[in-house]
């Protein structure tokens, strides 16, 4: 397996690939089964697969968990090698931001997509994501890139970036991979240290599932606020000590704009802190 932290060497090998279908799987490492499914899917749809591993400082706010974010590069490279990944890109900050973060040209997604949901609590986060993703696209020049539906707002923003800036990369979405209990797999789950914290994290999917069940059981599209309140009072009782909801919102699946009704075109998104760990999840109303 080719592992590059340097852009020049990577470009040389990339240039030698005459194949049509190069698929990029961008990650922040601490690879789990969710990432592995993205990689296996990339291998199905592509001839060459590149995994990038970079904890991007540009997308973390000053009081966020940049330093606490799990870093397990040795194990990550093992996983990539066992899966038969063709190339891994492991840049450091100096390689991607040689002149620092202050004086950088950045990609700013439209406020209509970043002012709500995670964007409301993480100012600048999606500009950081969009900037690093465009840089990775320019460095690696993939034909396709795979993103998880777990990060629904990120996926929509990347689709918009590619469309608005005519980036010649096809964006592929991959469904959320969950534990047997329904918890969306996430690198941050490693920081859930007690059984109580894990149990509290598992209530998020129970909450989303109950909302979907109540919506599907209604004859007409129900008022979102009523259903959210009912599901929250049924499911979240007892976990309040560990779980602090940040938002629980219903939005249009395409535009991410708020929807007062739960209809088959909507999605419910949730973000919460379990102890100090920030978790997100979402579910489609179908
Ligand atoms: P991250 O390393 O958390 O930045 O994630 C890298 C990519 O993997 C992103 O496109 C995520 O949406 C995706 N991903 C992370 N967790 C999951 C999961 N549980 N199911 C599906 N995709 C995921």
Tab-separated table of C-alpha atoms and ligand atoms in Angstrom:
chain	number	residue	atom	x	y	z
A	1	UNK	CA	0.000	0.000	0.000
A	2	UNK	CA	1.262	3.471	-0.834
A	3	UNK	CA	1.170	5.888	2.092
A	4	UNK	CA	2.025	9.514	1.364
A	5	UNK	CA	2.196	12.500	3.639
A	6	UNK	CA	3.752	14.508	0.826
A	7	UNK	CA	1.773	15.998	-2.072
A	8	UNK	CA	4.483	15.793	-4.760
A	9	UNK	CA	5.038	12.055	-4.338
A	10	UNK	CA	1.308	11.413	-4.255
A	11	UNK	CA	0.805	13.338	-7.483
A	12	UNK	CA	3.492	11.294	-9.246
A	13	UNK	CA	1.763	8.016	-8.471
A	14	UNK	CA	-1.692	9.478	-9.193
A	15	UNK	CA	-0.481	10.603	-12.626
A	16	UNK	CA	0.700	7.102	-13.452
A	17	UNK	CA	-2.798	5.685	-12.907
A	18	UNK	CA	-4.389	5.383	-16.312
A	19	UNK	CA	-7.661	4.114	-14.882
A	20	UNK	CA	-10.996	5.903	-15.187
A	21	UNK	CA	-12.478	5.438	-11.756
A	22	UNK	CA	-10.493	6.725	-8.774
A	23	UNK	CA	-12.582	6.913	-5.599
A	24	UNK	CA	-11.639	9.053	-2.609
A	25	UNK	CA	-12.849	8.304	0.917
A	26	UNK	CA	-12.020	11.387	3.018
A	27	UNK	CA	-11.780	10.675	6.780
A	28	UNK	CA	-10.415	12.074	10.008
A	29	UNK	CA	-9.091	8.641	10.972
A	30	UNK	CA	-9.865	6.526	14.051
A	31	UNK	CA	-11.372	4.243	11.449
A	32	UNK	CA	-14.373	2.134	12.477
A	33	UNK	CA	-16.723	-0.251	10.712
A	34	UNK	CA	-18.615	2.697	9.162
A	35	UNK	CA	-15.456	3.939	7.431
A	36	UNK	CA	-14.640	0.377	6.402
A	37	UNK	CA	-17.995	-0.015	4.677
A	38	UNK	CA	-17.387	3.227	2.790
A	39	UNK	CA	-14.012	1.855	1.673
A	40	UNK	CA	-15.503	-1.485	0.572
A	41	UNK	CA	-18.178	0.345	-1.365
A	42	UNK	CA	-15.490	2.497	-2.986
A	43	UNK	CA	-13.715	-0.681	-4.083
A	44	UNK	CA	-16.948	-1.952	-5.647
A	45	UNK	CA	-17.565	1.148	-7.721
A	46	UNK	CA	-13.949	2.122	-8.503
A	47	UNK	CA	-10.682	0.777	-9.901
A	48	UNK	CA	-8.449	2.578	-7.402
A	49	UNK	CA	-9.307	3.700	-3.877
A	50	UNK	CA	-7.627	6.514	-1.983
A	51	UNK	CA	-8.294	7.097	1.731
A	52	UNK	CA	-7.298	10.409	3.256
A	53	UNK	CA	-6.711	10.691	6.991
A	54	UNK	CA	-6.494	14.221	8.338
A	55	UNK	CA	-7.921	15.833	11.472
A	56	UNK	CA	-8.622	19.209	9.936
A	57	UNK	CA	-7.987	22.051	12.421
A	58	UNK	CA	-9.863	24.494	10.173
A	59	UNK	CA	-13.212	22.851	10.953
A	60	UNK	CA	-12.856	22.912	14.756
A	61	UNK	CA	-13.946	25.911	16.815
A	62	UNK	CA	-11.683	27.307	19.563
A	63	UNK	CA	-13.578	25.461	22.328
A	64	UNK	CA	-14.110	22.208	20.467
A	65	UNK	CA	-12.451	18.809	20.790
A	66	UNK	CA	-9.537	19.130	18.300
A	67	UNK	CA	-7.037	17.892	20.877
A	68	UNK	CA	-9.335	15.217	22.305
A	69	UNK	CA	-10.233	13.876	18.852
A	70	UNK	CA	-9.053	10.223	18.736
A	71	UNK	CA	-5.918	9.592	16.682
A	72	UNK	CA	-5.028	5.972	15.901
A	73	UNK	CA	-2.914	6.199	12.765
A	74	UNK	CA	-1.052	2.943	13.224
A	75	UNK	CA	-4.287	0.929	13.492
A	76	UNK	CA	-5.857	2.967	10.658
A	77	UNK	CA	-3.045	2.095	8.248
A	78	UNK	CA	-3.380	-1.571	9.219
A	79	UNK	CA	-7.103	-1.471	8.431
A	80	UNK	CA	-6.495	0.198	5.063
A	81	UNK	CA	-3.782	-2.285	4.193
A	82	UNK	CA	-5.939	-5.282	5.196
A	83	UNK	CA	-8.758	-3.933	3.030
A	84	UNK	CA	-6.421	-3.516	0.054
A	85	UNK	CA	-6.653	0.276	-0.234
A	86	UNK	CA	-4.401	1.523	-3.069
A	87	UNK	CA	-3.211	4.784	-1.536
A	88	UNK	CA	-3.505	6.535	1.823
A	89	UNK	CA	-2.891	10.260	2.147
A	90	UNK	CA	-1.815	11.301	5.657
A	91	UNK	CA	-0.808	14.964	5.437
A	92	UNK	CA	0.081	17.030	8.473
A	93	UNK	CA	-0.980	20.632	9.103
A	94	UNK	CA	2.233	21.964	7.567
A	95	UNK	CA	1.565	20.105	4.317
A	96	UNK	CA	-2.035	21.288	3.919
A	97	UNK	CA	-1.674	24.729	5.488
A	98	UNK	CA	1.991	25.743	4.991
A	99	UNK	CA	1.151	29.413	5.523
A	100	UNK	CA	-1.104	28.782	8.523
A	101	UNK	CA	-4.852	29.240	8.884
A	102	UNK	CA	-5.009	33.013	9.224
A	103	UNK	CA	-4.316	34.135	5.714
A	104	UNK	CA	-5.988	31.356	3.793
A	105	UNK	CA	-8.283	31.403	0.782
A	106	UNK	CA	-11.386	29.538	1.957
A	107	UNK	CA	-14.605	28.160	0.505
A	108	UNK	CA	-17.676	29.660	2.164
A	109	UNK	CA	-20.883	27.653	1.641
A	110	UNK	CA	-24.119	29.688	1.477
A	111	UNK	CA	-25.569	30.887	4.785
A	112	UNK	CA	-28.924	29.307	3.845
A	113	UNK	CA	-27.247	25.905	4.378
A	114	UNK	CA	-24.947	26.706	7.302
A	115	UNK	CA	-26.989	28.937	9.619
A	116	UNK	CA	-29.133	26.058	10.940
A	117	UNK	CA	-28.573	22.643	12.575
A	118	UNK	CA	-24.856	22.013	13.339
A	119	UNK	CA	-23.878	25.262	11.628
A	120	UNK	CA	-25.767	27.284	14.251
A	121	UNK	CA	-23.589	25.788	17.000
A	122	UNK	CA	-20.333	25.459	15.047
A	123	UNK	CA	-19.696	28.776	13.279
A	124	UNK	CA	-17.111	28.348	10.513
A	125	UNK	CA	-17.255	24.546	10.710
A	126	UNK	CA	-18.676	23.969	7.232
A	127	UNK	CA	-16.351	26.521	5.643
A	128	UNK	CA	-13.522	24.484	7.177
A	129	UNK	CA	-14.986	21.258	5.812
A	130	UNK	CA	-15.667	22.675	2.333
A	131	UNK	CA	-12.163	24.129	2.125
A	132	UNK	CA	-10.351	20.942	3.079
A	133	UNK	CA	-12.566	18.797	0.839
A	134	UNK	CA	-11.856	21.026	-2.161
A	135	UNK	CA	-8.137	20.900	-1.357
A	136	UNK	CA	-8.263	17.091	-1.148
A	137	UNK	CA	-10.123	16.965	-4.470
A	138	UNK	CA	-7.491	19.177	-6.102
A	139	UNK	CA	-4.602	17.169	-4.676
A	140	UNK	CA	-5.954	13.677	-5.329
A	141	UNK	CA	-8.130	14.398	-8.369
A	142	UNK	CA	-10.605	11.573	-7.783
A	143	UNK	CA	-13.446	10.875	-10.194
A	144	UNK	CA	-15.763	10.008	-7.288
A	145	UNK	CA	-15.816	10.674	-3.544
A	146	UNK	CA	-17.896	8.898	-0.900
A	147	UNK	CA	-19.515	10.617	2.081
A	148	UNK	CA	-21.688	9.152	4.847
A	149	UNK	CA	-25.337	10.112	5.285
A	150	UNK	CA	-24.648	10.270	9.024
A	151	UNK	CA	-23.229	13.743	8.371
A	152	UNK	CA	-26.313	14.848	6.458
A	153	UNK	CA	-25.676	18.595	6.505
A	154	UNK	CA	-22.071	18.051	5.409
A	155	UNK	CA	-23.212	15.839	2.525
A	156	UNK	CA	-25.708	18.456	1.277
A	157	UNK	CA	-23.098	21.212	1.531
A	158	UNK	CA	-20.529	19.179	-0.415
A	159	UNK	CA	-23.052	18.403	-3.142
A	160	UNK	CA	-23.750	22.135	-3.403
A	161	UNK	CA	-20.020	22.986	-3.459
A	162	UNK	CA	-19.395	20.581	-6.322
A	163	UNK	CA	-22.365	21.931	-8.275
A	164	UNK	CA	-21.685	25.632	-7.698
A	165	UNK	CA	-17.927	25.450	-8.370
A	166	UNK	CA	-18.155	22.924	-11.270
A	167	UNK	CA	-15.897	20.458	-9.486
A	168	UNK	CA	-15.546	17.337	-11.692
A	169	UNK	CA	-16.077	14.833	-8.879
A	170	UNK	CA	-19.160	12.641	-8.525
A	171	UNK	CA	-20.443	12.593	-4.941
A	172	UNK	CA	-21.685	9.237	-3.664
A	173	UNK	CA	-23.732	8.955	-0.454
A	174	UNK	CA	-23.476	5.923	1.811
A	175	UNK	CA	-26.146	4.996	4.418
A	176	UNK	CA	-25.399	5.331	8.130
A	177	UNK	CA	-23.728	2.282	9.653
A	178	UNK	CA	-24.987	1.480	13.167
A	179	UNK	CA	-24.173	-0.774	16.097
A	180	UNK	CA	-26.592	-3.604	16.942
A	181	UNK	CA	-28.304	-1.177	19.357
A	182	UNK	CA	-28.735	1.434	16.649
A	183	UNK	CA	-25.991	3.833	17.742
A	184	UNK	CA	-24.506	5.522	14.649
A	185	UNK	CA	-20.843	4.531	14.556
A	186	UNK	CA	-18.526	7.479	15.099
A	187	UNK	CA	-14.872	7.955	15.996
A	188	UNK	CA	-16.086	10.050	18.935
A	189	UNK	CA	-17.911	7.002	20.408
A	190	UNK	CA	-14.474	5.951	21.734
A	191	UNK	CA	-14.768	8.855	24.158
A	192	UNK	CA	-17.987	7.447	25.715
A	193	UNK	CA	-16.343	6.065	28.818
A	194	UNK	CA	-19.129	4.572	30.973
A	195	UNK	CA	-22.041	2.164	30.386
A	196	UNK	CA	-24.403	5.022	31.341
A	197	UNK	CA	-22.879	7.284	28.676
A	198	UNK	CA	-23.200	4.549	26.053
A	199	UNK	CA	-26.808	3.915	27.085
A	200	UNK	CA	-27.570	7.645	26.827
A	201	UNK	CA	-25.988	7.760	23.346
A	202	UNK	CA	-28.154	4.825	22.266
A	203	UNK	CA	-31.326	6.753	23.133
A	204	UNK	CA	-30.696	9.093	20.183
A	205	UNK	CA	-31.569	6.470	17.581
A	206	UNK	CA	-34.487	5.261	19.727
A	207	UNK	CA	-35.753	8.836	19.735
A	208	UNK	CA	-35.428	9.198	15.946
A	209	UNK	CA	-37.046	5.797	15.354
A	210	UNK	CA	-39.975	6.661	17.614
A	211	UNK	CA	-40.493	9.951	15.762
A	212	UNK	CA	-40.563	8.102	12.450
A	213	UNK	CA	-42.969	5.509	13.846
A	214	UNK	CA	-45.348	8.182	15.153
A	215	UNK	CA	-45.172	10.052	11.819
A	216	UNK	CA	-45.870	6.919	9.825
A	217	UNK	CA	-48.778	6.051	12.096
A	218	UNK	CA	-50.512	9.352	11.357
A	219	UNK	CA	-53.059	9.590	8.562
A	220	UNK	CA	-52.130	13.161	7.616
A	221	UNK	CA	-48.678	14.744	7.859
A	222	UNK	CA	-48.511	15.604	11.580
A	223	UNK	CA	-47.211	18.756	13.217
A	224	UNK	CA	-43.518	18.203	13.816
A	225	UNK	CA	-43.475	19.998	17.187
A	226	UNK	CA	-46.207	17.768	18.669
A	227	UNK	CA	-44.578	14.505	17.601
A	228	UNK	CA	-41.061	15.585	18.659
A	229	UNK	CA	-42.345	16.521	22.097
A	230	UNK	CA	-44.239	13.252	22.529
A	231	UNK	CA	-41.273	11.105	21.414
A	232	UNK	CA	-38.808	13.055	23.563
A	233	UNK	CA	-40.971	12.678	26.683
A	234	UNK	CA	-41.341	8.925	26.052
A	235	UNK	CA	-37.729	8.122	25.200
A	236	UNK	CA	-35.449	10.600	26.935
A	237	UNK	CA	-36.792	10.213	30.487
A	238	UNK	CA	-34.054	8.818	32.645
A	239	UNK	CA	-31.091	9.726	30.438
A	240	UNK	CA	-31.245	13.469	31.160
A	241	UNK	CA	-28.291	13.295	33.532
A	242	UNK	CA	-25.869	12.246	30.761
A	243	UNK	CA	-27.636	13.569	27.656
A	244	UNK	CA	-27.964	17.239	26.698
A	245	UNK	CA	-29.873	17.761	23.463
A	246	UNK	CA	-28.445	20.532	21.313
A	247	UNK	CA	-31.097	20.428	18.611
A	248	UNK	CA	-33.856	18.137	17.377
A	249	UNK	CA	-35.235	19.449	14.102
A	250	UNK	CA	-37.302	18.489	11.096
A	251	UNK	CA	-36.075	19.777	7.731
A	252	UNK	CA	-36.717	19.248	4.035
A	253	UNK	CA	-34.427	16.446	2.838
A	254	UNK	CA	-33.133	18.348	-0.176
A	255	UNK	CA	-32.911	21.939	0.996
A	256	UNK	CA	-32.380	21.428	4.760
A	257	UNK	CA	-34.905	24.197	5.382
A	258	UNK	CA	-37.128	23.776	8.475
A	259	UNK	CA	-40.420	21.966	7.942
A	260	UNK	CA	-43.363	22.474	10.321
A	261	UNK	CA	-44.820	19.089	9.261
A	262	UNK	CA	-43.390	15.597	9.210
A	263	UNK	CA	-43.852	14.500	5.600
A	264	UNK	CA	-42.148	11.775	3.496
A	265	UNK	CA	-39.809	14.454	2.117
A	266	UNK	CA	-38.418	15.369	5.497
A	267	UNK	CA	-35.555	14.267	7.683
A	268	UNK	CA	-35.203	14.520	11.455
A	269	UNK	CA	-31.768	15.524	12.686
A	270	UNK	CA	-30.454	15.474	16.213
A	271	UNK	CA	-27.291	16.645	17.955
A	272	UNK	CA	-26.535	16.059	21.609
A	273	UNK	CA	-23.724	16.037	24.090
A	274	UNK	CA	-23.324	12.853	26.092
A	275	UNK	CA	-21.081	13.986	28.922
A	276	UNK	CA	-18.508	15.923	26.831
A	277	UNK	CA	-18.906	13.958	23.611
A	278	UNK	CA	-20.846	15.582	20.782
A	279	UNK	CA	-22.940	13.138	18.746
A	280	UNK	CA	-25.155	13.608	15.705
A	281	UNK	CA	-27.642	11.381	13.933
A	282	UNK	CA	-30.557	11.624	11.515
A	283	UNK	CA	-33.363	9.597	10.010
A	284	UNK	CA	-35.483	9.928	6.888
A	285	UNK	CA	-39.255	10.026	7.181
A	286	UNK	CA	-40.341	7.704	4.385
B	1	LIG	P1	-15.101	11.246	9.772
B	1	LIG	O1	-13.836	10.469	9.872
B	1	LIG	O2	-15.969	11.133	10.980
B	1	LIG	O3	-14.902	12.646	9.270
B	1	LIG	O4	-15.940	10.513	8.638
B	1	LIG	C1	-15.406	10.282	7.358
B	1	LIG	C2	-16.525	9.867	6.439
B	1	LIG	O5	-17.150	8.690	6.949
B	1	LIG	C3	-17.642	10.928	6.342
B	1	LIG	O6	-18.132	10.969	5.017
B	1	LIG	C4	-18.683	10.405	7.295
B	1	LIG	O7	-19.988	10.819	6.979
B	1	LIG	C5	-18.528	8.910	7.104
B	1	LIG	N1	-19.026	8.194	8.269
B	1	LIG	C6	-18.626	8.330	9.558
B	1	LIG	N2	-19.355	7.529	10.365
B	1	LIG	C7	-20.228	6.871	9.568
B	1	LIG	C8	-21.257	5.906	9.798
B	1	LIG	N3	-21.548	5.468	11.012
B	1	LIG	N4	-21.958	5.460	8.732
B	1	LIG	C9	-21.687	5.924	7.482
B	1	LIG	N5	-20.742	6.830	7.202
B	1	LIG	C10	-20.020	7.298	8.230
